[in-house]
Structure formats: structure tokens, C-alpha cells
Coordinates of C-alpha atoms in Angstrom, one line a residue:
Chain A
X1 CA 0.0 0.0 0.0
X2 CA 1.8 3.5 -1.5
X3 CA 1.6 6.2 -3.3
X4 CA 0.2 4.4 -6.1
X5 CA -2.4 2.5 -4.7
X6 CA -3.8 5.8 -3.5
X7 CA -3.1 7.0 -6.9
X8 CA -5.2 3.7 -8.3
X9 CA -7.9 4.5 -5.4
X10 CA -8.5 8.2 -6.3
X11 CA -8.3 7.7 -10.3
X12 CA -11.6 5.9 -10.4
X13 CA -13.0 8.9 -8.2
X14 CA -11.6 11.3 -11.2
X15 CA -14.6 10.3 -13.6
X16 CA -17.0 12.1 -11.4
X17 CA -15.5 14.7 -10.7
X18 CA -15.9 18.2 -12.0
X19 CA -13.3 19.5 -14.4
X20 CA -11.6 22.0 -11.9
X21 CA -11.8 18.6 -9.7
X22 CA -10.0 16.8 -12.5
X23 CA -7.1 19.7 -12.2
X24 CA -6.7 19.7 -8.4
X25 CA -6.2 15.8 -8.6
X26 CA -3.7 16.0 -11.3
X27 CA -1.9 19.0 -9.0
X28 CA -2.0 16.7 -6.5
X29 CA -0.4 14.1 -7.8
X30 CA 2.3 15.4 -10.2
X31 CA 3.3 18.6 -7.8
X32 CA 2.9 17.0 -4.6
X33 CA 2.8 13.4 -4.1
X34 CA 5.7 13.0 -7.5
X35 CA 7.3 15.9 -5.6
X36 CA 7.6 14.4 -2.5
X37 CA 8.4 11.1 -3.4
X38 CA 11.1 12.0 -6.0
X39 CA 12.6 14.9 -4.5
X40 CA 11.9 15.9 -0.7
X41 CA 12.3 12.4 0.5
X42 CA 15.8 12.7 -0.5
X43 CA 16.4 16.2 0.0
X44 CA 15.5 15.4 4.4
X45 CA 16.6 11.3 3.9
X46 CA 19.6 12.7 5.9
X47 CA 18.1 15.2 8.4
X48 CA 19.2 13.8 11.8
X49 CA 22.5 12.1 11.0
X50 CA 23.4 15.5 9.0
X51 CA 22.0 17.1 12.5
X52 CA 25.5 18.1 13.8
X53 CA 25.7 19.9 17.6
X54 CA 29.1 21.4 18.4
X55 CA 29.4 19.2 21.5
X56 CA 30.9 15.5 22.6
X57 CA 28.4 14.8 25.0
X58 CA 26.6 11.6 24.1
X59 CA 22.7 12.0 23.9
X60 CA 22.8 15.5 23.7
X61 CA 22.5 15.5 19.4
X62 CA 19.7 13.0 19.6
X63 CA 18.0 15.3 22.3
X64 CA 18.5 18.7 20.2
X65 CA 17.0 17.1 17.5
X66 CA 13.8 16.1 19.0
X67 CA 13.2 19.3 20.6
X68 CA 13.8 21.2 17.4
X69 CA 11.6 18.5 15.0
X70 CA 9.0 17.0 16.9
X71 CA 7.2 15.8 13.1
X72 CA 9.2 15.6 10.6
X73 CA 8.1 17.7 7.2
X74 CA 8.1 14.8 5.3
X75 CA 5.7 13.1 7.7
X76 CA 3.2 15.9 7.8
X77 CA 3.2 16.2 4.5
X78 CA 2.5 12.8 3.6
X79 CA 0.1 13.1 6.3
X80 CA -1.4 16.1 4.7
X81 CA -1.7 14.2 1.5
X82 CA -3.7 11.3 2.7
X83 CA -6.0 13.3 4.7
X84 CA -6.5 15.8 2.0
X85 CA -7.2 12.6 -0.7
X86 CA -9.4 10.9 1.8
X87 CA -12.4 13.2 1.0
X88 CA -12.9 12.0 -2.1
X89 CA -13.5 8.1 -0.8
X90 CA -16.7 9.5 0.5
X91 CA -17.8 10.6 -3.5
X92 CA -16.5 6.9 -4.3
X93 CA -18.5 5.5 -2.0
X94 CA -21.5 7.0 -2.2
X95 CA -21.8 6.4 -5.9
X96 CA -20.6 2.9 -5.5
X97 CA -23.9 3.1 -3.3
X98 CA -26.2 4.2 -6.1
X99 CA -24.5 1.7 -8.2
X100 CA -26.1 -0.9 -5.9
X101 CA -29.2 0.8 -5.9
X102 CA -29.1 0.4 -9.8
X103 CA -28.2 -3.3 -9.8
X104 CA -30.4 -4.2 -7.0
X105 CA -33.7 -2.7 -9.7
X106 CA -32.1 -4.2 -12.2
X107 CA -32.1 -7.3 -10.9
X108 CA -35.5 -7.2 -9.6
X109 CA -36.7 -6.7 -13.1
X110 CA -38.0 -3.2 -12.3
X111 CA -39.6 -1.6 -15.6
X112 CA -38.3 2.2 -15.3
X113 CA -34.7 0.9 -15.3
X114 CA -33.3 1.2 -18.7
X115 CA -30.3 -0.4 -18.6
X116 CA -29.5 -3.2 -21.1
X117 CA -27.3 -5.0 -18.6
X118 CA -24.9 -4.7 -15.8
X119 CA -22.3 -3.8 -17.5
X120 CA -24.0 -0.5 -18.4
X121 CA -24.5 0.3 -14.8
X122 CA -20.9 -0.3 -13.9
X123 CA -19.7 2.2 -16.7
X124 CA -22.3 4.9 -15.8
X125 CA -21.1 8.2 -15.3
X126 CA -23.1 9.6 -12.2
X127 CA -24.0 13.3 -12.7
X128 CA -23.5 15.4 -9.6
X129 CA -26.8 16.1 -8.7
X130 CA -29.2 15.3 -5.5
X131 CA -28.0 13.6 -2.7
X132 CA -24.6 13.2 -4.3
X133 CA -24.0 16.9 -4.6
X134 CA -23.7 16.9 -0.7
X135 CA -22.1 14.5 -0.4
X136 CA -19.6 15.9 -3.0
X137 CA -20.0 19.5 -1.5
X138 CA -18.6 18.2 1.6
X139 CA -16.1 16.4 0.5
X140 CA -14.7 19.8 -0.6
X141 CA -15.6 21.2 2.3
X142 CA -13.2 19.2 4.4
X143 CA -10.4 19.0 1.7
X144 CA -10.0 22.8 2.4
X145 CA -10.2 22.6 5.9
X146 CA -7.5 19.6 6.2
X147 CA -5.4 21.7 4.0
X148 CA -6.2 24.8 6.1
X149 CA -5.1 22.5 9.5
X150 CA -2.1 21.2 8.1
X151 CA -0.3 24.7 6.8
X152 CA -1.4 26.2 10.4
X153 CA 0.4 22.9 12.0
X154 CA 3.5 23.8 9.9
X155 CA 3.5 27.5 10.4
X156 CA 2.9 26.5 14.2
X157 CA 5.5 24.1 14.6
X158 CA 8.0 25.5 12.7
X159 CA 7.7 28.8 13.4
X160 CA 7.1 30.0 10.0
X161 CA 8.6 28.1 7.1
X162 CA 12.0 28.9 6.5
X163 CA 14.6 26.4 7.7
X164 CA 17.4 28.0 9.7
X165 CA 21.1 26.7 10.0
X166 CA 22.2 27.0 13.4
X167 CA 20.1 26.3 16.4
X168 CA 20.6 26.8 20.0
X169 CA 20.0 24.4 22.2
X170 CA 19.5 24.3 26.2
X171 CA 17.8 20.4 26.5
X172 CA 19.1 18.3 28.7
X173 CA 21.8 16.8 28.9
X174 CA 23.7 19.1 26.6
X175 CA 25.7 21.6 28.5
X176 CA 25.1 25.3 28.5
X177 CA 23.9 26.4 25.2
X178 CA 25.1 24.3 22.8
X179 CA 24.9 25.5 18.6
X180 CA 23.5 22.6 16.2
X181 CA 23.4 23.1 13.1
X182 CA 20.6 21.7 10.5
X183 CA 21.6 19.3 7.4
X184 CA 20.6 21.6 3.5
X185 CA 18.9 24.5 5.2
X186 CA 18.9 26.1 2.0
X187 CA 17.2 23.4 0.0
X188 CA 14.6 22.5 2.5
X189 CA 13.1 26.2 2.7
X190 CA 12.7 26.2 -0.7
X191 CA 11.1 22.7 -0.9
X192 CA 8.7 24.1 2.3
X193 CA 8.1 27.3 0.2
X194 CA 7.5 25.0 -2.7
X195 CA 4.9 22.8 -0.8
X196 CA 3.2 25.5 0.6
X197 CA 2.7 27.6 -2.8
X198 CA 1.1 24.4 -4.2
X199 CA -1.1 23.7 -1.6
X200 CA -2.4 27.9 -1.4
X201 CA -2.8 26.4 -5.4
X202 CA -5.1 23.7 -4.6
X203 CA -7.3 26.0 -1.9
X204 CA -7.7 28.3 -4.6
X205 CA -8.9 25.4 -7.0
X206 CA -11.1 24.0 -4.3
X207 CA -12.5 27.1 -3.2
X208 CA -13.2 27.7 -7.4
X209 CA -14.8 24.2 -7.4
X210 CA -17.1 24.9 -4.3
X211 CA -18.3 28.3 -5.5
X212 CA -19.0 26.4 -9.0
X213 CA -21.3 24.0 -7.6
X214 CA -23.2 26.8 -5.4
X215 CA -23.5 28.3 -8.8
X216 CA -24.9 25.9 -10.6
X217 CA -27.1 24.6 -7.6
X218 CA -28.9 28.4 -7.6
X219 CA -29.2 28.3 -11.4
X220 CA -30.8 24.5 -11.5
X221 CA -33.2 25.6 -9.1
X222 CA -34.6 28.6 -10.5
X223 CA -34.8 26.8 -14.0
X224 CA -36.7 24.2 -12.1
X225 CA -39.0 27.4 -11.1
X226 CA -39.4 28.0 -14.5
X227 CA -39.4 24.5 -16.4
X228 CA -41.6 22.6 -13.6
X229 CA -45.1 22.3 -15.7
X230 CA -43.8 21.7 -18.8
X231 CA -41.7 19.0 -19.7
X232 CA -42.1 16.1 -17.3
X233 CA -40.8 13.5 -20.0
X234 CA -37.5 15.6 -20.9
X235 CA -35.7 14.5 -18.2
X236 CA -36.0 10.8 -18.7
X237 CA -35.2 10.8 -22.1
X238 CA -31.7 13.3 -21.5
X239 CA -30.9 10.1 -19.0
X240 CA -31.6 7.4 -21.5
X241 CA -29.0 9.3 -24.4
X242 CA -26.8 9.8 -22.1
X243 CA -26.6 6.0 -20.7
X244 CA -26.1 6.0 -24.6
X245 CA -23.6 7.6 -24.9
X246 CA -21.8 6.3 -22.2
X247 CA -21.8 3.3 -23.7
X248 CA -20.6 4.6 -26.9
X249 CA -17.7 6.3 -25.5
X250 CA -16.5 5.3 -22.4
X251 CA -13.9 3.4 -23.8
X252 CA -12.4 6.2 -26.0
X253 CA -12.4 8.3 -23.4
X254 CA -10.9 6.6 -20.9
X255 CA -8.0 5.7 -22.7
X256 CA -7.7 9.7 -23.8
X257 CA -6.2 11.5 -21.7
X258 CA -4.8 11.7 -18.4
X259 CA -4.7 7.8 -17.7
X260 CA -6.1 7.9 -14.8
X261 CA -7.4 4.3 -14.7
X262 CA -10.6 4.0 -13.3
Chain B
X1 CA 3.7 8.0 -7.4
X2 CA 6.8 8.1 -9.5
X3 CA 8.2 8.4 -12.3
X4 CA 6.8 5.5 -14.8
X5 CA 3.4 6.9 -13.5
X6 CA 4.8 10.4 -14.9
X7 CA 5.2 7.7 -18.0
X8 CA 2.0 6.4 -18.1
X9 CA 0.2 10.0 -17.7
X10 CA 2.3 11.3 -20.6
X11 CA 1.8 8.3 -22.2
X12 CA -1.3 9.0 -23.1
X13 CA -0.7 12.7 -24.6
X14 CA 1.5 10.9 -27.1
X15 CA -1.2 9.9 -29.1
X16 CA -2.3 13.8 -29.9
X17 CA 1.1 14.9 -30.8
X18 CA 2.9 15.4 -33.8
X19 CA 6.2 13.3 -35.0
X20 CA 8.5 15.7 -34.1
X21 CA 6.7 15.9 -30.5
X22 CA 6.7 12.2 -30.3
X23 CA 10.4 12.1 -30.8
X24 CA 10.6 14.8 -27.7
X25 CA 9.2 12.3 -25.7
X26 CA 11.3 9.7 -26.1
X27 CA 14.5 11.7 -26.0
X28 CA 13.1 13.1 -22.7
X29 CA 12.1 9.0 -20.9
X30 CA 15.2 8.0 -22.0
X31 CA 17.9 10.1 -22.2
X32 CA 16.9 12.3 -19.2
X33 CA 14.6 10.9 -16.5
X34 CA 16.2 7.1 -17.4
X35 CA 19.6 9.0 -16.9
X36 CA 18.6 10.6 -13.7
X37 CA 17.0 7.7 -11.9
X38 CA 19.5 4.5 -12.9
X39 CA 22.7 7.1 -12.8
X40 CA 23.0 10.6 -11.9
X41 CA 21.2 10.0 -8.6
X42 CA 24.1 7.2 -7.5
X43 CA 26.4 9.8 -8.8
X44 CA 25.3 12.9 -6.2
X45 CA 23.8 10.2 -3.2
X46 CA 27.1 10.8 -1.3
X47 CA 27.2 14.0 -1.7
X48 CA 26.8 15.5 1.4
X49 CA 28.1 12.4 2.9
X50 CA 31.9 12.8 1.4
X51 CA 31.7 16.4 1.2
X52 CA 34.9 16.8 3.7
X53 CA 36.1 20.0 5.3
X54 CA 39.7 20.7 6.6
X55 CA 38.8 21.5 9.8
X56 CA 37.6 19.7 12.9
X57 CA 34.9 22.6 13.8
X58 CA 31.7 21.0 14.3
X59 CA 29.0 22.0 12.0
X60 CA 31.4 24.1 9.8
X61 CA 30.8 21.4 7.1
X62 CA 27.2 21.3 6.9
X63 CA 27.2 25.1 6.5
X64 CA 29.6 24.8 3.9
X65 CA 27.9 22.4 2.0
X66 CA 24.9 24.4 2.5
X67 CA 26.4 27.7 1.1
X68 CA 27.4 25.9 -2.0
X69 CA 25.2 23.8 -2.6
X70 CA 22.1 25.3 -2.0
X71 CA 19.9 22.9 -4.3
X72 CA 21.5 20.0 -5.5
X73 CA 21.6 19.5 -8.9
X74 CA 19.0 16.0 -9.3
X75 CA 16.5 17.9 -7.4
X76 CA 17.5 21.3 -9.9
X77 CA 16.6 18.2 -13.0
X78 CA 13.9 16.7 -11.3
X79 CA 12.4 19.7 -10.7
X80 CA 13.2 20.9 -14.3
X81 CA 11.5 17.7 -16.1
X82 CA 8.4 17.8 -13.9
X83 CA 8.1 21.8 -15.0
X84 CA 8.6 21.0 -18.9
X85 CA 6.5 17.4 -19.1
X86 CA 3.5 19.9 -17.3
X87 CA 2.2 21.7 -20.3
X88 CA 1.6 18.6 -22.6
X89 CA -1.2 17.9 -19.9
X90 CA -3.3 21.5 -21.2
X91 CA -3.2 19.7 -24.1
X92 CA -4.6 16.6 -22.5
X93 CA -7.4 18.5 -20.9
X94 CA -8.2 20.7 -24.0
X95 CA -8.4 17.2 -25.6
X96 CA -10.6 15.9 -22.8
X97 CA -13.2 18.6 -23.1
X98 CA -13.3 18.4 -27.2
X99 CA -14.5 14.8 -26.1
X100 CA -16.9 16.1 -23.8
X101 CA -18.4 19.1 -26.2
X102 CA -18.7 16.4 -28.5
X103 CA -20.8 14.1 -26.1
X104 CA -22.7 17.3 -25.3
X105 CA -23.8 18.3 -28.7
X106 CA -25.0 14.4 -29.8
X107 CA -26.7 14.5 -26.6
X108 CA -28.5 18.0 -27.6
X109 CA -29.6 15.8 -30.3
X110 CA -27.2 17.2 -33.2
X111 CA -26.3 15.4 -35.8
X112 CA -22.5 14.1 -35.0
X113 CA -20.4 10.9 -36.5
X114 CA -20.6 8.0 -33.9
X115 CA -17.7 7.2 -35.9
X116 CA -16.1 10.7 -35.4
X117 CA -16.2 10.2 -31.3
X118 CA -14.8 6.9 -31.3
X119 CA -11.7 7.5 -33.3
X120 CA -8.7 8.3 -31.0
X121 CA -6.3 11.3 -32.9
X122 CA -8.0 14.2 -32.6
X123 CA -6.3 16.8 -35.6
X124 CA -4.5 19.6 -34.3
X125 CA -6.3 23.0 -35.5
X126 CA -8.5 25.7 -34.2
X127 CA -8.1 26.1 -31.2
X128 CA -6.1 23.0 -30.3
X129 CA -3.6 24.1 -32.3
X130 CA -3.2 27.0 -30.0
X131 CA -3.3 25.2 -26.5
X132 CA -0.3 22.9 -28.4
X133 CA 1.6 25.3 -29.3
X134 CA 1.4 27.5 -26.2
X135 CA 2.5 24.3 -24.4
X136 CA 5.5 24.1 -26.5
X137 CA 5.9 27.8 -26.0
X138 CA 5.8 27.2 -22.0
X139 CA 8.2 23.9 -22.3
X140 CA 10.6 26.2 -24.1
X141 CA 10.6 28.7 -21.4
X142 CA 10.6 26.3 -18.7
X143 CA 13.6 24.3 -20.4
X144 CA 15.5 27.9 -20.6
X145 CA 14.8 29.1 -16.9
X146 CA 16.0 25.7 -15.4
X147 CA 19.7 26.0 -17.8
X148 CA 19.4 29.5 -16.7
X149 CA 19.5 28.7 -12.9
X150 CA 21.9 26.3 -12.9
X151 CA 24.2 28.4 -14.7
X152 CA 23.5 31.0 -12.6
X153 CA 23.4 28.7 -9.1
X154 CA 26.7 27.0 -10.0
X155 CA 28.8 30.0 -11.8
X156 CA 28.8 27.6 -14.8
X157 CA 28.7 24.1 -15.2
X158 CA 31.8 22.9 -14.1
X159 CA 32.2 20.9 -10.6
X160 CA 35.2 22.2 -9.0
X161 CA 37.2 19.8 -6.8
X162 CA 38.1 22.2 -3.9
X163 CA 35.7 25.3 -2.6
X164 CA 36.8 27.4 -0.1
X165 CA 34.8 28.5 2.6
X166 CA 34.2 31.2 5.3
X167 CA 31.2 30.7 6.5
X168 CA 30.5 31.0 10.0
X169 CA 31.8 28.6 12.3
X170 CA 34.3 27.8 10.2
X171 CA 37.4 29.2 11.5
X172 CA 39.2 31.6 9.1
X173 CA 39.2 30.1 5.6
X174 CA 38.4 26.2 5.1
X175 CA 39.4 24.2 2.2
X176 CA 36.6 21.7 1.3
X177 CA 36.7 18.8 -1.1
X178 CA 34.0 17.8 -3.3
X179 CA 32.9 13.9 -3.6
X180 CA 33.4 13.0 -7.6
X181 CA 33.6 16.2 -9.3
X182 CA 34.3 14.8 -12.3
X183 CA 31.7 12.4 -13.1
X184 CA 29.2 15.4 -11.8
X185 CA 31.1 17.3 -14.5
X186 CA 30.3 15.1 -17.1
X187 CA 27.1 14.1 -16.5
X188 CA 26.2 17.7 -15.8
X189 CA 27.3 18.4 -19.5
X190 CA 25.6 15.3 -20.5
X191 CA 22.4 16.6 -18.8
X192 CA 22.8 20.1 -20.4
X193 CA 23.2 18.8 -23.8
X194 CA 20.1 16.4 -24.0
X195 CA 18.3 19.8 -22.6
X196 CA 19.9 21.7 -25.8
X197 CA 18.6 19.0 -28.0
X198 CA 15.3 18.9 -26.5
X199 CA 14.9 22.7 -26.7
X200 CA 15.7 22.1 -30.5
X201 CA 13.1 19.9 -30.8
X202 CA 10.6 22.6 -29.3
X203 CA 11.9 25.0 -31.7
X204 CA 11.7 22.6 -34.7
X205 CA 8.0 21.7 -33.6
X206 CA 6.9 25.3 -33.1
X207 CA 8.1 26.0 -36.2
X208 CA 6.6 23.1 -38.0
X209 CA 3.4 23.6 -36.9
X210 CA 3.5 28.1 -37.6
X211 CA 4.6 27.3 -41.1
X212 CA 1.5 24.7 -41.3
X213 CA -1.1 26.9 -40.0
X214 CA 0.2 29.5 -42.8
X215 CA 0.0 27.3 -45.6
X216 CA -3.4 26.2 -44.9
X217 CA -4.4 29.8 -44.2
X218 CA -2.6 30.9 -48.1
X219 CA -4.4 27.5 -49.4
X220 CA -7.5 28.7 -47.9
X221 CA -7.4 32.1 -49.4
X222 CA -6.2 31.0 -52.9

């Protein structure tokens, strides 16, 4: 279980998602999560042995560096990245859920299902609408504020996000004041400052995403105000094409573009 | 998350591209990110490690190696092929939504070739043909910045052997010795040509595709 199992997991969530939802997944993975894995992990793999303190007494280096990095950045990060992902299970599930739902009519030989066969059900595309659009909404919802948590708990913690080179340290059982100094100061600011600005990107597109779906919410319902006595047919026959065309072109499509297998 | 998923994402862009951009992305698995991960990373993984300071102050060699190193150079090239593989996913999306218009307008009940949506190449015009060249335009930039920085970083792209230091706490003037400056050397050159060839590529692209787009507008006009 890695990086690309979550990356297997959150593909299949990527076909119903909205397009500014299909951008902040592929941010996610190619900035952060390739980012992490081919660079940072390297860039601290050496952070406490290349944790020198100017000192010979034993246990005091071990010490120093606790005190100074409770949480490693790499850990909160990838800690940041799997809560931040996890969101997303809920979409997976619940349409997994009306999947069921579909099968379970299907099976029962329930006349207003149009399906052909199962196989149609399991390539549907679910539009986000109904109870599904909470669910989605939230999942949004609590992406930004585990995104929100995390840079507060590095901005906490760290005080601020720039990696200094010496530190002085007092623990026990180092004597006096005794100066450490930290292993590529440079290189890990500018990994943090890297990290952060990619996160503030994916607020931004998470904040564009929710106010998208408020948006289209408020305009559904008031042409629901305005449509209610006229068509009651139209709907039923826009979800019979589309089934249609799912069938058509699922396959093309999945194999298009960003190969996010589902 | 690596980089064969990198592969497999790109992968699938391949198919919209043109030869010459098809070439770039061969030149860039193989000669770069191949390069990188089964040699240049072994190359710099002791750097730190046997980067050794005449002095027995503690600490002076960590600041040292800081000072002049301030990003190594795999992170500077993985960095640099993330940047310039990016754009070629616009044209993945802009491809994506096509598909999706198209879906749109059969279900609206147009008139649209079933045979049209299933086939795979999409042709590069309208307005495609200006989210693929503005991603060549961006790799070409991005390609440039990154050569740019590390010329700039490393006052060329040579690896010298000794550096000498005066960083605080290093006492007076400290001679420090690099670990394998030579092979960094070469494979730093290495790494700067294959960049040179790729931005050639760009160029050669870019240019393939203007001088198209102007003899379809002269055909169109004649």
C-alpha cells in the first residue's frame, strides 16, 4: 500500500469529478505526491544524521534534535496528503452506493430501469446532482479545511517556514547552550516554500470548485421554477441518451487522456 | 507515485502529438529521467556524505555544504522535467473537453459521427492548435529558466574539486573537497546537452506547426 495504490484508489473517483476537480487531482499528484516522493524524500533522507551539535556529550544530538523537530516535514506532508485525498472516498462510495441501488432494480426486473445490462450500470457516469451533490460539496468542504489545519500545524511548529542553520539548544543533557546546526537549510526552505505555494494552489482550486457548484445549484433551481409544468418527459429521455452515450464512448475516453485508470 | 506513473500520464498525450513531439518524448524518458534515476542520482547520493572539510569545527561542514550547494543538482533536473513534461497535460485536458463538447452536442440531439467520437487522434487545429503550441511555447521557457538557474546557481557548469569556505563557524578560511567532481562534470554536461537538443526539438516543432497553419491559411485564401 503506497503512493500508487492511492493513486489507483483516487483515479476511479476522477470520472465524477468536475473539471476544476479533475485539475486539483492531477496538481495533487504530479506537484505534490511525484514531488515528495522523488525529490523531498531525499532532499531530508539525511536530516538527523546531517543534524550536527558542536558538542561531545553523548545524547545531547539525539536530544537537540527532537526538541527542534517534533514531526518531521516529510511526515506531515505525507500526512497532509492522505487526509487531504481521503475526502474524495466519501464521492467513491457513495456512488458505489447508487451503483447498488441500480443493480439491485435491475435485478429485480424493475420496468423504469433502462439499462440493457450490468455492464451498463458499472460504466455509468453519475451526474453530480441530488444527494450526491452533498455528499460531493462536503467532501470539498473538508479538503480545504485539512489543508487549512495542516499549513497552520507547519507554520505552528516550525515557526514560520523557513529552515534556519544553526540552532541553539539548552535540553538536557547538553551543557550550557550548545549551537546545532541543521543538514541543507537552503534546499529544505525552498522545498517548504515550494509545498506550501502548491497547496495555497489547490485551496484556490477547491474554493473555485465549491463556488462552482453553489453556482450551478442556484441556477438548477430557479430553472426548475421555471421549467416545472412543462416537460415532465425531458428528463427521462436526456438520461436514457446519455446512458447511450456512455456506452458509446466510455472506452475512448478513458484511454484519452490523463490515464487515470478507473 | 513516480516516475513511470509520470510515463503512463504522458503516455497517453503521445497519441495527440505530432512526430516531431513524439520524438521529444522519447528523448526526454530515455535520455533524461532514465539518466537521472539508474545514474546521476548514484552519482550525487554521497554528496553530502563525502563532502569533507579541513577543519575539525563542528557543524562548519554542513554550512559549507549548504552555502554551496544550495539545491542539488537531481533535485534542480527533477524539478526541471516535472516543470517542462506539465504543459503537454493542457493539451490533454483541451483534448478531454473536445470529447466532452462532442458528447454534449450528440446528446443535444445534433447530428454528430458516432464514428467521429470513437476514433482516437483528434487533428491539431482551431483552437487546439493553439493550447499545443502554447505548451510548447511554456516547455521552451521552462527548459531555458531551469539552464538559466543552474548556470547561474553554480557560476557555470563545471564541478570544482576544492571550494573554499568562510562561513560562519568555520574558522578563518576552510578548504573543502567535493565527492566526484568529475563524473558530476560530465554528467552535468551530459544533462545540459540532452536539454539543448530537446529545446531544438521545441523550436523545430513550433516551427513546423506556424509554417503549417500558414500554408493552410494561403491555401485557404487561394
Amino acid at each position: 500500500m503506497d503512493w500508487g495504490a492511492l493513486h489507483t484508489i483516487l483515479g476511479g473517483v476522477n470520472k465524477h469529478s468536475t473539471s476544476i476537480g479533475k485539475i486539483w487531482l492531477t496538481v495533487l499528484f504530479i506537484f505534490r505526491i511525484m514531488i515528495l516522493v522523488v525529490a523531498a524524500e531525499k532532499v531530508w533522507g539525511d536530516e538527523q544524521q546531517d543534524f550536527v551539535c558542536n558538542t561531545l556529550q553523548p545524547g545531547c544530538r539525539n536530544v537537540c534534535y527532537d526538541h527542534f523537530f517534533p514531526i518531521s516535514h516529510i511526515r506531515l506532508w505525507a500526512l497532509q496528503l492522505i487526509f487531504v485525498s481521503t475526502p474524495a472516498l466519501l464521492v467513491a462510495m457513495h456512488v458505489a452506493y447508487r451503483r447498488h441501488e441500480k443493480k439491485r432494480q435491475f435485478r429485480k426486473g424493475d420496468q423504469k430501469c433502462e439499462f440493457k445490462d450490468i455492464e451498463e450500470i458499472r460504466k455509468q457516469r453519475f451526474r453530480i446532482e441530488g444527494s450526491l451533490w452533498w455528499t460531493y460539496t462536503s467532501s470539498i468542504f473538508f479538503r480545504l479545511i485539512f489543508e487549512a489545519v495542516f499549513m497552520y500545524a507547519f507554520y505552528f511548529m516550525y515557526d514560520g517556514f523557513r529552515m534556519p542553520r544553526l540552532m541553539k539548544c539548552n535540553a538536557w543533557p547538553c551543557p550550557n547552550t550548545v549551537d546545532c546546526f541543521v543538514s541543507r537549510p537552503t534546499e529544505k526552505t525552498v522545498f517548504t516554500i515550494f509545498m506550501i505555494a502548491v497547496s495555497s494552489i489547490c485551496i484556490l482550486l477547491n474554493v473555485a470548485e465549491l463556488c462552482y457548484l453553489l453556482t450551478k445549484f442556484f441556477l438548477r433551481r430557479s430553472k426548475k421554477a421555471g421549467n416545472s409544468k412543462q416537460q415532465p418527459n425531458h428528463e427521462n429521455k436526456e438520461e436514457t441518451k446519455q446512458n447511450e452515450m456512455n456506452e458509446l464512448i466510455s472506452d475512448s475516453c478513458q484511454n484519452t487522456v490523463i490515464g487515470f485508470s478507473s
